[in-house]
Short mmCIF file of C-alpha atoms and ligand atoms in Angstrom, two decimals:
data_model
loop_
_atom_site.label_atom_id
_atom_site.label_comp_id
_atom_site.label_asym_id
_atom_site.label_seq_id
_atom_site.Cartn_x
_atom_site.Cartn_y
_atom_site.Cartn_z
CA MET A 1 0.00 0.00 0.00
CA ASN A 2 1.19 3.48 -0.77
CA LYS A 3 2.30 5.71 2.06
CA ARG A 4 1.24 9.33 1.63
CA ILE A 5 3.31 11.98 3.37
CA ILE A 6 2.28 15.60 3.19
CA ILE A 7 4.89 18.31 3.53
CA THR A 8 3.74 21.73 4.71
CA GLY A 9 5.70 24.84 3.76
CA SER A 10 7.28 22.93 0.90
CA ASP A 11 8.47 25.92 -1.15
CA GLY A 12 11.38 26.74 1.15
CA LEU A 13 14.93 25.51 1.62
CA ILE A 14 14.10 22.15 3.22
CA GLY A 15 10.99 21.59 1.12
CA SER A 16 13.09 21.83 -2.01
CA ALA A 17 15.52 19.26 -0.55
CA PHE A 18 12.56 16.89 -0.15
CA ARG A 19 11.70 17.48 -3.81
CA ARG A 20 15.20 16.22 -4.71
CA MET A 21 15.02 13.22 -2.38
CA LYS A 22 14.78 9.69 -3.75
CA VAL A 23 12.30 7.62 -1.76
CA PRO A 24 10.94 4.07 -2.18
CA SER A 25 8.33 3.76 -4.95
CA ASN A 26 5.48 3.18 -2.48
CA VAL A 27 6.15 6.52 -0.75
CA GLU A 28 4.31 9.51 -2.14
CA PHE A 29 5.11 13.06 -1.08
CA THR A 30 2.42 15.74 -1.42
CA PHE A 31 3.96 19.20 -1.41
CA LEU A 32 1.73 21.86 0.15
CA ASN A 33 2.16 25.60 0.05
CA ARG A 34 0.07 28.72 0.68
CA SER A 35 -2.11 28.06 -2.36
CA HIS A 36 -3.50 24.88 -0.75
CA ALA A 37 -4.50 26.37 2.60
CA ASP A 38 -3.90 29.22 4.99
CA LEU A 39 -2.67 27.19 7.94
CA ARG A 40 -3.63 30.04 10.29
CA SER A 41 -7.22 28.92 9.69
CA PHE A 42 -8.17 25.67 11.40
CA THR A 43 -11.04 24.97 8.99
CA GLN A 44 -8.81 25.37 5.95
CA THR A 45 -6.07 23.26 7.52
CA LEU A 46 -8.42 20.42 8.43
CA GLU A 47 -10.19 20.42 5.05
CA CYS A 48 -6.90 20.50 3.18
CA PHE A 49 -5.33 17.66 5.17
CA LYS A 50 -8.54 15.62 4.96
CA SER A 51 -8.55 15.87 1.17
CA PHE A 52 -5.13 14.17 0.99
CA SER A 53 -5.71 11.46 3.69
CA PRO A 54 -2.09 11.56 4.86
CA ASP A 55 -0.40 8.70 6.71
CA ALA A 56 2.24 11.12 7.95
CA ILE A 57 3.07 14.83 7.94
CA ILE A 58 6.37 16.67 7.74
CA HIS A 59 5.58 20.11 9.10
CA LEU A 60 7.95 22.76 7.75
CA ALA A 61 5.56 25.72 7.36
CA ALA A 62 6.29 28.75 9.52
CA LYS A 63 6.34 32.49 9.32
CA VAL A 64 10.08 33.16 9.21
CA GLY A 65 12.24 36.22 8.75
CA GLY A 66 15.59 37.73 9.45
CA ILE A 67 16.57 39.54 12.61
CA GLY A 68 15.00 42.82 11.35
CA ALA A 69 11.53 41.44 10.69
CA ASN A 70 11.61 39.32 13.85
CA SER A 71 12.53 42.27 16.08
CA SER A 72 10.01 44.69 14.62
CA GLN A 73 7.00 42.33 14.43
CA PRO A 74 7.25 40.00 17.43
CA GLY A 75 3.45 39.97 17.79
CA THR A 76 2.83 38.90 14.20
CA PHE A 77 5.53 36.24 14.39
CA PHE A 78 4.03 34.89 17.61
CA HIS A 79 0.43 34.98 16.36
CA ASP A 80 0.98 33.42 12.94
CA ASN A 81 3.28 30.67 14.19
CA ILE A 82 1.20 29.71 17.21
CA LEU A 83 -1.89 29.38 14.97
CA ILE A 84 -0.09 27.45 12.23
CA ASN A 85 1.40 24.99 14.71
CA THR A 86 -1.70 24.53 16.86
CA ASN A 87 -3.85 23.96 13.78
CA VAL A 88 -1.47 21.54 12.08
CA LEU A 89 -1.06 19.35 15.17
CA GLU A 90 -4.76 19.42 16.04
CA ALA A 91 -5.83 18.58 12.48
CA ALA A 92 -3.30 15.74 12.43
CA ARG A 93 -4.69 14.44 15.73
CA GLN A 94 -8.30 14.62 14.57
CA LEU A 95 -7.42 12.81 11.34
CA LYS A 96 -5.47 10.15 13.26
CA VAL A 97 -2.30 10.81 11.30
CA LYS A 98 0.18 8.12 12.35
CA LYS A 99 3.32 10.22 12.49
CA LEU A 100 4.16 13.92 12.42
CA VAL A 101 7.60 15.51 12.43
CA SER A 102 7.84 19.26 13.14
CA PHE A 103 10.77 21.58 12.73
CA LEU A 104 12.49 23.55 15.46
CA SER A 105 15.72 25.48 15.24
CA THR A 106 18.55 26.10 17.69
CA CYS A 107 17.65 29.82 17.47
CA VAL A 108 14.52 29.20 19.61
CA PHE A 109 16.64 27.68 22.40
CA PRO A 110 17.59 29.71 25.49
CA ASN A 111 19.88 32.61 24.79
CA GLN A 112 22.10 31.62 27.67
CA THR A 113 22.54 27.92 28.06
CA LYS A 114 25.21 25.28 28.33
CA PHE A 115 26.95 23.97 25.24
CA PRO A 116 26.65 21.73 23.37
CA MET A 117 22.87 22.12 23.43
CA THR A 118 20.69 19.05 23.91
CA GLY A 119 17.01 18.69 23.03
CA ASN A 120 15.93 18.77 26.68
CA GLN A 121 17.31 22.31 27.19
CA LEU A 122 14.61 23.93 25.03
CA HIS A 123 12.69 25.52 27.91
CA ASP A 124 15.62 26.17 30.25
CA GLY A 125 15.75 29.95 29.80
CA ILE A 126 14.35 32.81 27.74
CA PRO A 127 15.21 33.03 24.05
CA HIS A 128 17.19 35.89 22.52
CA GLU A 129 15.18 39.11 22.65
CA SER A 130 15.47 39.60 18.88
CA ASN A 131 13.18 36.63 18.17
CA PHE A 132 11.11 36.56 21.34
CA GLY A 133 7.71 36.13 19.64
CA TYR A 134 8.85 33.58 17.07
CA ALA A 135 10.81 31.50 19.58
CA HIS A 136 8.00 31.22 22.12
CA ALA A 137 5.50 30.17 19.46
CA LYS A 138 7.89 27.57 18.04
CA ARG A 139 8.64 26.17 21.50
CA MET A 140 4.94 25.36 21.87
CA LEU A 141 5.33 22.75 19.12
CA GLU A 142 7.27 20.68 21.61
CA VAL A 143 4.73 21.35 24.37
CA GLN A 144 1.72 20.43 22.21
CA ALA A 145 3.42 17.31 20.86
CA ARG A 146 4.32 16.20 24.39
CA ALA A 147 0.79 16.89 25.68
CA TYR A 148 -0.83 15.05 22.76
CA ARG A 149 1.53 12.12 23.20
CA LYS A 150 0.52 11.88 26.85
CA GLU A 151 -3.24 12.32 26.45
CA PHE A 152 -3.92 10.87 22.99
CA GLY A 153 -0.86 8.70 22.29
CA CYS A 154 0.10 10.74 19.20
CA SER A 155 3.50 9.93 17.65
CA PHE A 156 4.39 13.56 17.10
CA VAL A 157 8.12 14.38 17.24
CA ASN A 158 10.34 17.42 16.78
CA VAL A 159 13.66 17.80 15.02
CA VAL A 160 16.03 20.73 15.50
CA GLY A 161 17.99 22.38 12.72
CA THR A 162 21.18 24.39 13.13
CA ASN A 163 22.46 26.85 10.46
CA LEU A 164 20.98 25.35 7.31
CA TYR A 165 21.84 26.19 3.72
CA GLY A 166 21.49 24.83 0.19
CA PRO A 167 19.79 25.33 -3.18
CA ASN A 168 16.69 27.54 -3.18
CA ASP A 169 17.73 29.33 0.02
CA ASN A 170 16.76 32.98 0.43
CA PHE A 171 19.74 34.75 -1.19
CA ASN A 172 18.68 38.25 -0.11
CA LEU A 173 21.75 40.39 0.57
CA LYS A 174 20.33 41.99 3.73
CA ASP A 175 17.81 39.49 5.10
CA GLY A 176 19.30 36.15 4.10
CA HIS A 177 21.34 33.95 6.41
CA ALA A 178 25.12 34.02 6.25
CA VAL A 179 25.77 31.29 3.66
CA ALA A 180 23.20 32.46 1.11
CA SER A 181 23.95 36.18 1.51
CA LEU A 182 27.67 35.60 1.27
CA ILE A 183 27.32 33.49 -1.89
CA HIS A 184 25.33 36.32 -3.45
CA LYS A 185 27.78 38.99 -2.23
CA ILE A 186 30.86 37.15 -3.45
CA TYR A 187 29.21 36.46 -6.80
CA LEU A 188 28.55 40.21 -7.24
CA ALA A 189 31.99 41.29 -5.99
CA LYS A 190 33.65 38.90 -8.42
CA LYS A 191 31.47 40.03 -11.31
CA ASN A 192 32.18 43.70 -10.57
CA GLY A 193 35.87 43.20 -9.68
CA GLN A 194 35.28 44.86 -6.31
CA PRO A 195 36.42 44.11 -2.74
CA LEU A 196 34.13 42.08 -0.52
CA SER A 197 32.83 43.49 2.73
CA VAL A 198 31.83 40.84 5.28
CA TRP A 199 29.78 41.57 8.41
CA GLY A 200 31.59 41.14 11.72
CA THR A 201 35.02 39.82 12.62
CA GLY A 202 34.74 36.41 10.94
CA LYS A 203 35.36 34.74 14.32
CA PRO A 204 31.89 33.40 15.20
CA LEU A 205 31.41 29.67 14.84
CA ARG A 206 28.33 28.04 13.33
CA GLU A 207 27.23 24.51 12.51
CA PHE A 208 26.43 24.77 8.81
CA VAL A 209 24.34 21.81 7.67
CA PHE A 210 23.39 21.14 4.07
CA ALA A 211 19.62 21.05 3.39
CA ASP A 212 19.67 17.59 1.80
CA ASP A 213 21.25 16.14 4.95
CA VAL A 214 18.49 17.72 7.03
CA ALA A 215 15.80 16.28 4.75
CA LYS A 216 17.46 12.86 5.04
CA ILE A 217 17.54 12.98 8.86
CA THR A 218 13.94 14.23 8.97
CA TYR A 219 12.80 11.34 6.80
CA TRP A 220 14.76 8.94 8.98
CA ALA A 221 13.07 10.47 12.06
CA LEU A 222 9.68 9.98 10.45
CA GLU A 223 10.41 6.28 10.08
CA ASN A 224 12.42 5.63 13.22
CA TYR A 225 12.31 8.32 15.91
CA ASP A 226 9.51 8.31 18.46
CA ASP A 227 10.67 10.19 21.52
CA GLU A 228 9.32 13.32 23.17
CA GLU A 229 12.78 14.93 23.34
CA PRO A 230 13.52 17.03 20.25
CA LEU A 231 16.27 15.47 18.12
CA MET A 232 19.25 17.71 17.36
CA MET A 233 20.20 17.37 13.69
CA SER A 234 23.77 18.20 14.51
CA SER A 235 26.84 17.38 12.45
CA GLY A 236 29.04 18.16 15.43
CA VAL A 237 31.25 20.30 13.16
CA GLU A 238 31.65 24.03 13.76
CA SER A 239 33.17 26.33 11.15
CA SER A 240 34.04 29.99 11.53
CA ILE A 241 32.56 32.68 9.30
CA LYS A 242 36.14 33.20 8.08
CA ASP A 243 36.33 29.52 7.01
CA LEU A 244 32.97 29.87 5.29
CA VAL A 245 34.07 32.96 3.36
CA GLY A 246 37.26 31.12 2.35
CA VAL A 247 35.33 28.13 1.00
CA ILE A 248 32.86 30.29 -0.98
CA ALA A 249 35.63 32.57 -2.30
CA ASP A 250 37.48 29.47 -3.45
CA LYS A 251 34.48 28.18 -5.40
CA PHE A 252 34.18 31.51 -7.22
CA ASN A 253 37.95 31.83 -7.61
CA PHE A 254 37.53 35.22 -5.94
CA LYS A 255 40.85 37.04 -5.57
CA GLU A 256 39.83 40.59 -4.60
CA LYS A 257 40.36 42.09 -1.16
CA ILE A 258 38.21 40.93 1.78
CA ILE A 259 37.24 43.57 4.36
CA TRP A 260 36.02 42.44 7.80
CA ASP A 261 33.47 45.07 8.82
CA ASP A 262 33.52 44.86 12.60
CA SER A 263 31.04 47.72 12.87
CA LYS A 264 28.44 45.04 11.98
CA GLN A 265 27.16 42.50 14.51
CA ASP A 266 28.93 39.20 15.15
CA GLY A 267 25.88 37.83 16.95
CA GLN A 268 26.46 34.86 19.23
CA LEU A 269 30.06 33.68 19.26
CA ARG A 270 29.00 30.05 19.01
CA LYS A 271 25.95 27.87 19.65
CA PRO A 272 26.98 24.26 19.10
CA SER A 273 24.46 21.47 19.52
CA ASP A 274 25.03 17.96 20.77
CA ASP A 275 25.41 15.30 18.07
CA SER A 276 25.69 12.28 20.37
CA LYS A 277 22.04 11.19 20.25
CA LEU A 278 21.84 11.31 16.45
CA LYS A 279 25.17 9.50 16.14
CA LYS A 280 23.98 6.76 18.47
CA LEU A 281 20.57 6.30 16.85
CA TYR A 282 21.58 6.85 13.22
CA PRO A 283 25.25 5.86 13.00
CA ASP A 284 25.12 5.53 9.20
CA MET A 285 24.27 9.19 8.68
CA LYS A 286 27.10 10.83 6.72
CA PHE A 287 27.05 14.61 6.54
CA THR A 288 28.00 16.54 3.43
CA ASN A 289 31.12 18.51 4.27
CA LEU A 290 31.10 22.30 3.92
CA ALA A 291 33.16 22.38 0.71
CA GLN A 292 30.87 19.85 -1.03
CA GLY A 293 27.69 21.52 0.18
CA ILE A 294 28.91 24.96 -0.88
CA GLU A 295 29.93 23.58 -4.26
CA LYS A 296 26.40 22.27 -4.87
CA THR A 297 24.78 25.47 -3.60
CA VAL A 298 27.03 27.73 -5.69
CA ALA A 299 26.38 25.59 -8.78
CA TRP A 300 22.63 25.91 -8.20
CA PHE A 301 22.97 29.68 -7.63
CA GLU A 302 24.94 30.21 -10.84
CA GLU A 303 22.51 28.12 -12.84
CA HIS A 304 19.44 29.97 -11.57
CA TYR A 305 20.69 33.55 -11.15
CA PRO A 306 18.91 36.00 -11.31
CA ASN A 307 15.83 33.82 -10.72
CA ILE A 308 16.62 33.20 -7.08
CA ARG A 309 14.62 33.75 -3.89
CA ASN A 310 15.76 37.18 -2.98
P1 GDP B 1 22.74 33.30 13.11
O1 GDP B 1 23.38 31.97 13.33
O2 GDP B 1 21.32 33.33 13.61
O3 GDP B 1 23.56 34.40 13.68
O4 GDP B 1 22.56 33.45 11.55
P2 GDP B 1 23.34 33.95 10.27
O5 GDP B 1 23.29 32.85 9.29
O6 GDP B 1 22.71 35.24 9.87
O7 GDP B 1 24.89 34.17 10.63
C1 GDP B 1 25.30 35.34 11.21
C2 GDP B 1 26.83 35.38 11.33
O8 GDP B 1 27.41 35.51 10.04
C3 GDP B 1 27.25 36.60 12.13
O9 GDP B 1 28.47 36.32 12.79
C4 GDP B 1 27.47 37.63 11.03
O10 GDP B 1 28.35 38.67 11.43
C5 GDP B 1 28.10 36.75 9.95
N1 GDP B 1 27.91 37.30 8.60
C6 GDP B 1 28.91 37.76 7.78
N2 GDP B 1 28.41 38.22 6.64
C7 GDP B 1 27.07 38.03 6.68
C8 GDP B 1 26.02 38.30 5.77
O11 GDP B 1 26.20 38.81 4.66
N3 GDP B 1 24.75 37.96 6.16
C9 GDP B 1 24.51 37.38 7.36
N4 GDP B 1 23.25 37.06 7.70
N5 GDP B 1 25.49 37.13 8.26
C10 GDP B 1 26.75 37.44 7.93
#
């Protein structure tokens, strides 16, 4: 019998990785986006899910934005995300969906916490002020899943992403995340023969994980993970922003001057997450290294430019 898995928010970075994924022939992905339903409406969510009779759901949809949007509209980010998440989990419960995997990110974890972060630290302190509304709404995914597991026996789990990147990322120069923005910036600097200005000192460390790896772990979690503790999708490898710039510059054969603009924010110095649980449960998982992931992302960028999410 075919297994139908619906994917919410499928037009983004991770959704596009699922579109590239090879799955067994009896597995059928249904890719949902805004045109299918406004997930802030429970009626629309329920009707939409019902029409596809899913066996499982991968829940990626969220209202997301960079630090600027998050800081200036904390109410909107809270409201939209709390509705989306509450509706998706409740519709899945009512329709007796067998498995649901939702997405969290290390950026909704406490601002001050011990490193490396483990899934059970999610509620151990307040999130960073810049994404207060977003973070609190996202944290409720874990609370609702835990409550539904206890009362209704739902197999709803959460996975946690780190700094993700890959094809079809948001390559906006101001609002994108570091990898995508820097690919775009270096592409332009090379084209125009100009120096590159990078935000901050280059010293912060981040765990950059390629989108296809995240999709693979999420699919594995759908099949195999059934625990109330969120699963960290950690590679255990930290790279500095300086390393990242070096790798991207290399791919573009960029030889102009690089200026480190320390008048711009460095943000957190590091925020590593614990990879031990994933390693133990899924020892065969092999992560794409940064150079390979950047190579694929740059190739995609060059092929699609200027038709990129921007
Ligand atoms: P974060 O992990 O939430 O801080 O997310 P980002 O992906 O935005 O990474 C931010 C880090 O990259 C900071 O240390 C920035 O100073 C550095 N960075 C350097 N250049 C850029 C850039 O063009 N865009 C972004 N977003 N960050 C940059």
